[in-house]
Amino acid sequence: MCAHQPLCPATDSPAAHVVAARPEQGWSLLCDGTVVFDDTGELLPDGRVVQPRRVSAAGLAVAA
């Protein structure tokens, strides 16, 4: 699926790159087989799910 030589990076490596993007649907496919969602959640190639890392409203800055 990927042109990395010798091998595609591991799923926990930030070196994977986008091979298919569907911004209108809110997801991108990385070369290591991971599906990344706009809400920061992930679906790993082995079926495991990484929950979204959302910021609480208290952590957001408020513009006056």
PDB file of N, CA and C in Angstrom:
ATOM      1  N   MET A   1       0.820  -1.180   0.000  1.00  0.00           N
ATOM      2  CA  MET A   1       0.000   0.000   0.000  1.00  0.00           C
ATOM      3  C   MET A   1       0.873   1.257   0.000  1.00  0.00           C
ATOM      4  N   CYS A   2       2.131   1.108   0.394  1.00  0.00           N
ATOM      5  CA  CYS A   2       2.977   2.258   0.629  1.00  0.00           C
ATOM      6  C   CYS A   2       4.301   2.135  -0.118  1.00  0.00           C
ATOM      7  N   ALA A   3       4.891   3.281  -0.440  1.00  0.00           N
ATOM      8  CA  ALA A   3       6.164   3.279  -1.158  1.00  0.00           C
ATOM      9  C   ALA A   3       7.371   3.434  -0.232  1.00  0.00           C
ATOM     10  N   HIS A   4       7.172   3.394   1.094  1.00  0.00           N
ATOM     11  CA  HIS A   4       8.303   3.496   2.010  1.00  0.00           C
ATOM     12  C   HIS A   4       9.250   2.324   1.789  1.00  0.00           C
ATOM     13  N   GLN A   5      10.548   2.616   1.747  1.00  0.00           N
ATOM     14  CA  GLN A   5      11.549   1.558   1.613  1.00  0.00           C
ATOM     15  C   GLN A   5      12.540   1.689   2.750  1.00  0.00           C
ATOM     16  N   PRO A   6      12.822   0.640   3.511  1.00  0.00           N
ATOM     17  CA  PRO A   6      12.473  -0.740   3.248  1.00  0.00           C
ATOM     18  C   PRO A   6      11.044  -1.105   3.641  1.00  0.00           C
ATOM     19  N   LEU A   7      10.493  -0.529   4.702  1.00  0.00           N
ATOM     20  CA  LEU A   7       9.132  -0.858   5.110  1.00  0.00           C
ATOM     21  C   LEU A   7       8.368   0.396   5.490  1.00  0.00           C
ATOM     22  N   CYS A   8       7.080   0.287   5.492  1.00  0.00           N
ATOM     23  CA  CYS A   8       6.231   1.364   5.963  1.00  0.00           C
ATOM     24  C   CYS A   8       6.448   1.533   7.466  1.00  0.00           C
ATOM     25  N   PRO A   9       6.361   2.758   7.995  1.00  0.00           N
ATOM     26  CA  PRO A   9       6.564   2.958   9.424  1.00  0.00           C
ATOM     27  C   PRO A   9       5.485   2.270  10.252  1.00  0.00           C
ATOM     28  N   ALA A  10       5.813   2.023  11.518  1.00  0.00           N
ATOM     29  CA  ALA A  10       4.858   1.399  12.441  1.00  0.00           C
ATOM     30  C   ALA A  10       3.671   2.326  12.649  1.00  0.00           C
ATOM     31  N   THR A  11       2.544   1.771  13.104  1.00  0.00           N
ATOM     32  CA  THR A  11       1.329   2.566  13.280  1.00  0.00           C
ATOM     33  C   THR A  11       1.477   3.636  14.348  1.00  0.00           C
ATOM     34  N   ASP A  12       2.463   3.509  15.244  1.00  0.00           N
ATOM     35  CA  ASP A  12       2.656   4.543  16.267  1.00  0.00           C
ATOM     36  C   ASP A  12       3.702   5.573  15.855  1.00  0.00           C
ATOM     37  N   SER A  13       4.144   5.527  14.611  1.00  0.00           N
ATOM     38  CA  SER A  13       5.151   6.462  14.107  1.00  0.00           C
ATOM     39  C   SER A  13       4.477   7.644  13.408  1.00  0.00           C
ATOM     40  N   PRO A  14       4.988   8.869  13.627  1.00  0.00           N
ATOM     41  CA  PRO A  14       4.408  10.023  12.937  1.00  0.00           C
ATOM     42  C   PRO A  14       4.871  10.143  11.477  1.00  0.00           C
ATOM     43  N   ALA A  15       5.671   9.193  10.987  1.00  0.00           N
ATOM     44  CA  ALA A  15       6.216   9.275   9.629  1.00  0.00           C
ATOM     45  C   ALA A  15       5.232   8.841   8.547  1.00  0.00           C
ATOM     46  N   ALA A  16       4.122   8.227   8.908  1.00  0.00           N
ATOM     47  CA  ALA A  16       3.147   7.791   7.907  1.00  0.00           C
ATOM     48  C   ALA A  16       2.539   9.007   7.210  1.00  0.00           C
ATOM     49  N   HIS A  17       2.275   8.871   5.921  1.00  0.00           N
ATOM     50  CA  HIS A  17       1.705   9.984   5.176  1.00  0.00           C
ATOM     51  C   HIS A  17       0.331   9.623   4.614  1.00  0.00           C
ATOM     52  N   VAL A  18      -0.427  10.639   4.257  1.00  0.00           N
ATOM     53  CA  VAL A  18      -1.792  10.468   3.749  1.00  0.00           C
ATOM     54  C   VAL A  18      -1.741   9.924   2.323  1.00  0.00           C
ATOM     55  N   VAL A  19      -2.478   8.836   2.081  1.00  0.00           N
ATOM     56  CA  VAL A  19      -2.574   8.280   0.732  1.00  0.00           C
ATOM     57  C   VAL A  19      -3.955   8.515   0.126  1.00  0.00           C
ATOM     58  N   ALA A  20      -4.951   8.783   0.971  1.00  0.00           N
ATOM     59  CA  ALA A  20      -6.295   9.108   0.494  1.00  0.00           C
ATOM     60  C   ALA A  20      -6.937  10.035   1.515  1.00  0.00           C
ATOM     61  N   ALA A  21      -7.483  11.142   1.063  1.00  0.00           N
ATOM     62  CA  ALA A  21      -8.131  12.100   1.951  1.00  0.00           C
ATOM     63  C   ALA A  21      -9.567  12.319   1.503  1.00  0.00           C
ATOM     64  N   ARG A  22     -10.462  12.292   2.439  1.00  0.00           N
ATOM     65  CA  ARG A  22     -11.875  12.565   2.174  1.00  0.00           C
ATOM     66  C   ARG A  22     -12.347  13.607   3.186  1.00  0.00           C
ATOM     67  N   PRO A  23     -11.901  14.864   3.028  1.00  0.00           N
ATOM     68  CA  PRO A  23     -12.260  15.896   4.007  1.00  0.00           C
ATOM     69  C   PRO A  23     -13.767  16.138   4.101  1.00  0.00           C
ATOM     70  N   GLU A  24     -14.479  15.913   3.004  1.00  0.00           N
ATOM     71  CA  GLU A  24     -15.927  16.096   3.044  1.00  0.00           C
ATOM     72  C   GLU A  24     -16.608  15.047   3.924  1.00  0.00           C
ATOM     73  N   GLN A  25     -15.930  13.917   4.144  1.00  0.00           N
ATOM     74  CA  GLN A  25     -16.449  12.871   5.014  1.00  0.00           C
ATOM     75  C   GLN A  25     -15.747  12.860   6.374  1.00  0.00           C
ATOM     76  N   GLY A  26     -14.668  13.630   6.498  1.00  0.00           N
ATOM     77  CA  GLY A  26     -14.005  13.776   7.790  1.00  0.00           C
ATOM     78  C   GLY A  26     -12.961  12.727   8.118  1.00  0.00           C
ATOM     79  N   TRP A  27     -12.313  12.110   7.092  1.00  0.00           N
ATOM     80  CA  TRP A  27     -11.298  11.101   7.391  1.00  0.00           C
ATOM     81  C   TRP A  27     -10.197  11.102   6.348  1.00  0.00           C
ATOM     82  N   SER A  28      -9.056  10.519   6.749  1.00  0.00           N
ATOM     83  CA  SER A  28      -7.921  10.326   5.843  1.00  0.00           C
ATOM     84  C   SER A  28      -7.334   8.947   6.089  1.00  0.00           C
ATOM     85  N   LEU A  29      -6.821   8.326   5.027  1.00  0.00           N
ATOM     86  CA  LEU A  29      -6.163   7.028   5.123  1.00  0.00           C
ATOM     87  C   LEU A  29      -4.665   7.246   5.047  1.00  0.00           C
ATOM     88  N   LEU A  30      -3.925   6.729   6.033  1.00  0.00           N
ATOM     89  CA  LEU A  30      -2.475   6.830   6.040  1.00  0.00           C
ATOM     90  C   LEU A  30      -1.865   5.607   5.377  1.00  0.00           C
ATOM     91  N   CYS A  31      -0.616   5.727   4.948  1.00  0.00           N
ATOM     92  CA  CYS A  31       0.046   4.650   4.221  1.00  0.00           C
ATOM     93  C   CYS A  31       0.237   3.389   5.060  1.00  0.00           C
ATOM     94  N   ASP A  32       0.175   3.504   6.391  1.00  0.00           N
ATOM     95  CA  ASP A  32       0.328   2.325   7.242  1.00  0.00           C
ATOM     96  C   ASP A  32      -0.999   1.620   7.506  1.00  0.00           C
ATOM     97  N   GLY A  33      -2.076   2.085   6.852  1.00  0.00           N
ATOM     98  CA  GLY A  33      -3.385   1.460   6.992  1.00  0.00           C
ATOM     99  C   GLY A  33      -4.264   2.076   8.062  1.00  0.00           C
ATOM    100  N   THR A  34      -3.789   3.092   8.759  1.00  0.00           N
ATOM    101  CA  THR A  34      -4.559   3.765   9.804  1.00  0.00           C
ATOM    102  C   THR A  34      -5.530   4.748   9.172  1.00  0.00           C
ATOM    103  N   VAL A  35      -6.767   4.762   9.673  1.00  0.00           N
ATOM    104  CA  VAL A  35      -7.752   5.748   9.257  1.00  0.00           C
ATOM    105  C   VAL A  35      -7.810   6.797  10.368  1.00  0.00           C
ATOM    106  N   VAL A  36      -7.547   8.059  10.012  1.00  0.00           N
ATOM    107  CA  VAL A  36      -7.543   9.150  10.982  1.00  0.00           C
ATOM    108  C   VAL A  36      -8.766  10.012  10.712  1.00  0.00           C
ATOM    109  N   PHE A  37      -9.507  10.307  11.782  1.00  0.00           N
ATOM    110  CA  PHE A  37     -10.723  11.102  11.660  1.00  0.00           C
ATOM    111  C   PHE A  37     -10.464  12.539  12.085  1.00  0.00           C
ATOM    112  N   ASP A  38     -11.240  13.483  11.542  1.00  0.00           N
ATOM    113  CA  ASP A  38     -11.067  14.900  11.848  1.00  0.00           C
ATOM    114  C   ASP A  38     -11.224  15.213  13.329  1.00  0.00           C
ATOM    115  N   ASP A  39     -11.946  14.384  14.062  1.00  0.00           N
ATOM    116  CA  ASP A  39     -12.112  14.631  15.496  1.00  0.00           C
ATOM    117  C   ASP A  39     -10.938  14.080  16.309  1.00  0.00           C
ATOM    118  N   THR A  40      -9.855  13.685  15.641  1.00  0.00           N
ATOM    119  CA  THR A  40      -8.596  13.143  16.190  1.00  0.00           C
ATOM    120  C   THR A  40      -8.698  11.686  16.609  1.00  0.00           C
ATOM    121  N   GLY A  41      -9.817  11.034  16.379  1.00  0.00           N
ATOM    122  CA  GLY A  41      -9.909   9.601  16.630  1.00  0.00           C
ATOM    123  C   GLY A  41      -9.211   8.834  15.520  1.00  0.00           C
ATOM    124  N   GLU A  42      -8.885   7.571  15.799  1.00  0.00           N
ATOM    125  CA  GLU A  42      -8.197   6.745  14.805  1.00  0.00           C
ATOM    126  C   GLU A  42      -8.753   5.329  14.825  1.00  0.00           C
ATOM    127  N   LEU A  43      -8.706   4.670  13.679  1.00  0.00           N
ATOM    128  CA  LEU A  43      -9.025   3.257  13.543  1.00  0.00           C
ATOM    129  C   LEU A  43      -7.763   2.599  13.007  1.00  0.00           C
ATOM    130  N   LEU A  44      -7.124   1.764  13.832  1.00  0.00           N
ATOM    131  CA  LEU A  44      -5.859   1.138  13.461  1.00  0.00           C
ATOM    132  C   LEU A  44      -6.086  -0.080  12.582  1.00  0.00           C
ATOM    133  N   PRO A  45      -5.079  -0.488  11.801  1.00  0.00           N
ATOM    134  CA  PRO A  45      -5.244  -1.614  10.876  1.00  0.00           C
ATOM    135  C   PRO A  45      -5.662  -2.917  11.560  1.00  0.00           C
ATOM    136  N   ASP A  46      -5.302  -3.102  12.829  1.00  0.00           N
ATOM    137  CA  ASP A  46      -5.669  -4.337  13.531  1.00  0.00           C
ATOM    138  C   ASP A  46      -7.057  -4.266  14.154  1.00  0.00           C
ATOM    139  N   GLY A  47      -7.793  -3.159  13.907  1.00  0.00           N
ATOM    140  CA  GLY A  47      -9.161  -3.026  14.395  1.00  0.00           C
ATOM    141  C   GLY A  47      -9.286  -2.267  15.703  1.00  0.00           C
ATOM    142  N   ARG A  48      -8.156  -1.949  16.347  1.00  0.00           N
ATOM    143  CA  ARG A  48      -8.238  -1.188  17.596  1.00  0.00           C
ATOM    144  C   ARG A  48      -8.664   0.245  17.299  1.00  0.00           C
ATOM    145  N   VAL A  49      -9.312   0.868  18.279  1.00  0.00           N
ATOM    146  CA  VAL A  49      -9.801   2.231  18.144  1.00  0.00           C
ATOM    147  C   VAL A  49      -9.034   3.128  19.100  1.00  0.00           C
ATOM    148  N   VAL A  50      -8.592   4.284  18.618  1.00  0.00           N
ATOM    149  CA  VAL A  50      -7.994   5.312  19.459  1.00  0.00           C
ATOM    150  C   VAL A  50      -9.054   6.386  19.624  1.00  0.00           C
ATOM    151  N   GLN A  51      -9.467   6.621  20.855  1.00  0.00           N
ATOM    152  CA  GLN A  51     -10.528   7.583  21.124  1.00  0.00           C
ATOM    153  C   GLN A  51     -10.073   9.005  20.785  1.00  0.00           C
ATOM    154  N   PRO A  52     -11.011   9.871  20.385  1.00  0.00           N
ATOM    155  CA  PRO A  52     -10.670  11.266  20.092  1.00  0.00           C
ATOM    156  C   PRO A  52     -10.070  11.951  21.315  1.00  0.00           C
ATOM    157  N   ARG A  53      -9.112  12.851  21.055  1.00  0.00           N
ATOM    158  CA  ARG A  53      -8.481  13.625  22.123  1.00  0.00           C
ATOM    159  C   ARG A  53      -9.055  15.031  22.066  1.00  0.00           C
ATOM    160  N   ARG A  54     -10.212  15.194  22.666  1.00  0.00           N
ATOM    161  CA  ARG A  54     -10.902  16.482  22.615  1.00  0.00           C
ATOM    162  C   ARG A  54     -10.491  17.372  23.776  1.00  0.00           C
ATOM    163  N   VAL A  55     -10.481  18.663  23.516  1.00  0.00           N
ATOM    164  CA  VAL A  55     -10.173  19.655  24.543  1.00  0.00           C
ATOM    165  C   VAL A  55     -11.480  20.057  25.202  1.00  0.00           C
ATOM    166  N   SER A  56     -11.474  20.152  26.535  1.00  0.00           N
ATOM    167  CA  SER A  56     -12.689  20.570  27.226  1.00  0.00           C
ATOM    168  C   SER A  56     -12.953  22.048  26.973  1.00  0.00           C
ATOM    169  N   ALA A  57     -14.178  22.477  27.157  1.00  0.00           N
ATOM    170  CA  ALA A  57     -14.525  23.870  26.939  1.00  0.00           C
ATOM    171  C   ALA A  57     -13.751  24.780  27.875  1.00  0.00           C
ATOM    172  N   ALA A  58     -13.420  24.300  29.061  1.00  0.00           N
ATOM    173  CA  ALA A  58     -12.653  25.096  30.022  1.00  0.00           C
ATOM    174  C   ALA A  58     -11.238  25.344  29.526  1.00  0.00           C
ATOM    175  N   GLY A  59     -10.720  24.457  28.667  1.00  0.00           N
ATOM    176  CA  GLY A  59      -9.367  24.590  28.162  1.00  0.00           C
ATOM    177  C   GLY A  59      -9.250  25.506  26.955  1.00  0.00           C
ATOM    178  N   LEU A  60     -10.366  25.978  26.432  1.00  0.00           N
ATOM    179  CA  LEU A  60     -10.359  26.840  25.262  1.00  0.00           C
ATOM    180  C   LEU A  60     -10.255  28.310  25.675  1.00  0.00           C
ATOM    181  N   ALA A  61      -9.530  29.077  24.924  1.00  0.00           N
ATOM    182  CA  ALA A  61      -9.438  30.526  25.188  1.00  0.00           C
ATOM    183  C   ALA A  61     -10.702  31.203  24.691  1.00  0.00           C
ATOM    184  N   VAL A  62     -11.131  32.218  25.396  1.00  0.00           N
ATOM    185  CA  VAL A  62     -12.337  32.959  25.013  1.00  0.00           C
ATOM    186  C   VAL A  62     -11.912  34.334  24.524  1.00  0.00           C
ATOM    187  N   ALA A  63     -12.327  34.695  23.330  1.00  0.00           N
ATOM    188  CA  ALA A  63     -12.030  36.023  22.782  1.00  0.00           C
ATOM    189  C   ALA A  63     -13.110  37.004  23.236  1.00  0.00           C
ATOM    190  N   ALA A  64     -12.674  38.172  23.623  1.00  0.00           N
ATOM    191  CA  ALA A  64     -13.628  39.157  24.114  1.00  0.00           C
ATOM    192  C   ALA A  64     -14.055  40.102  23.005  1.00  0.00           C
TER     193      ALA A  64
END
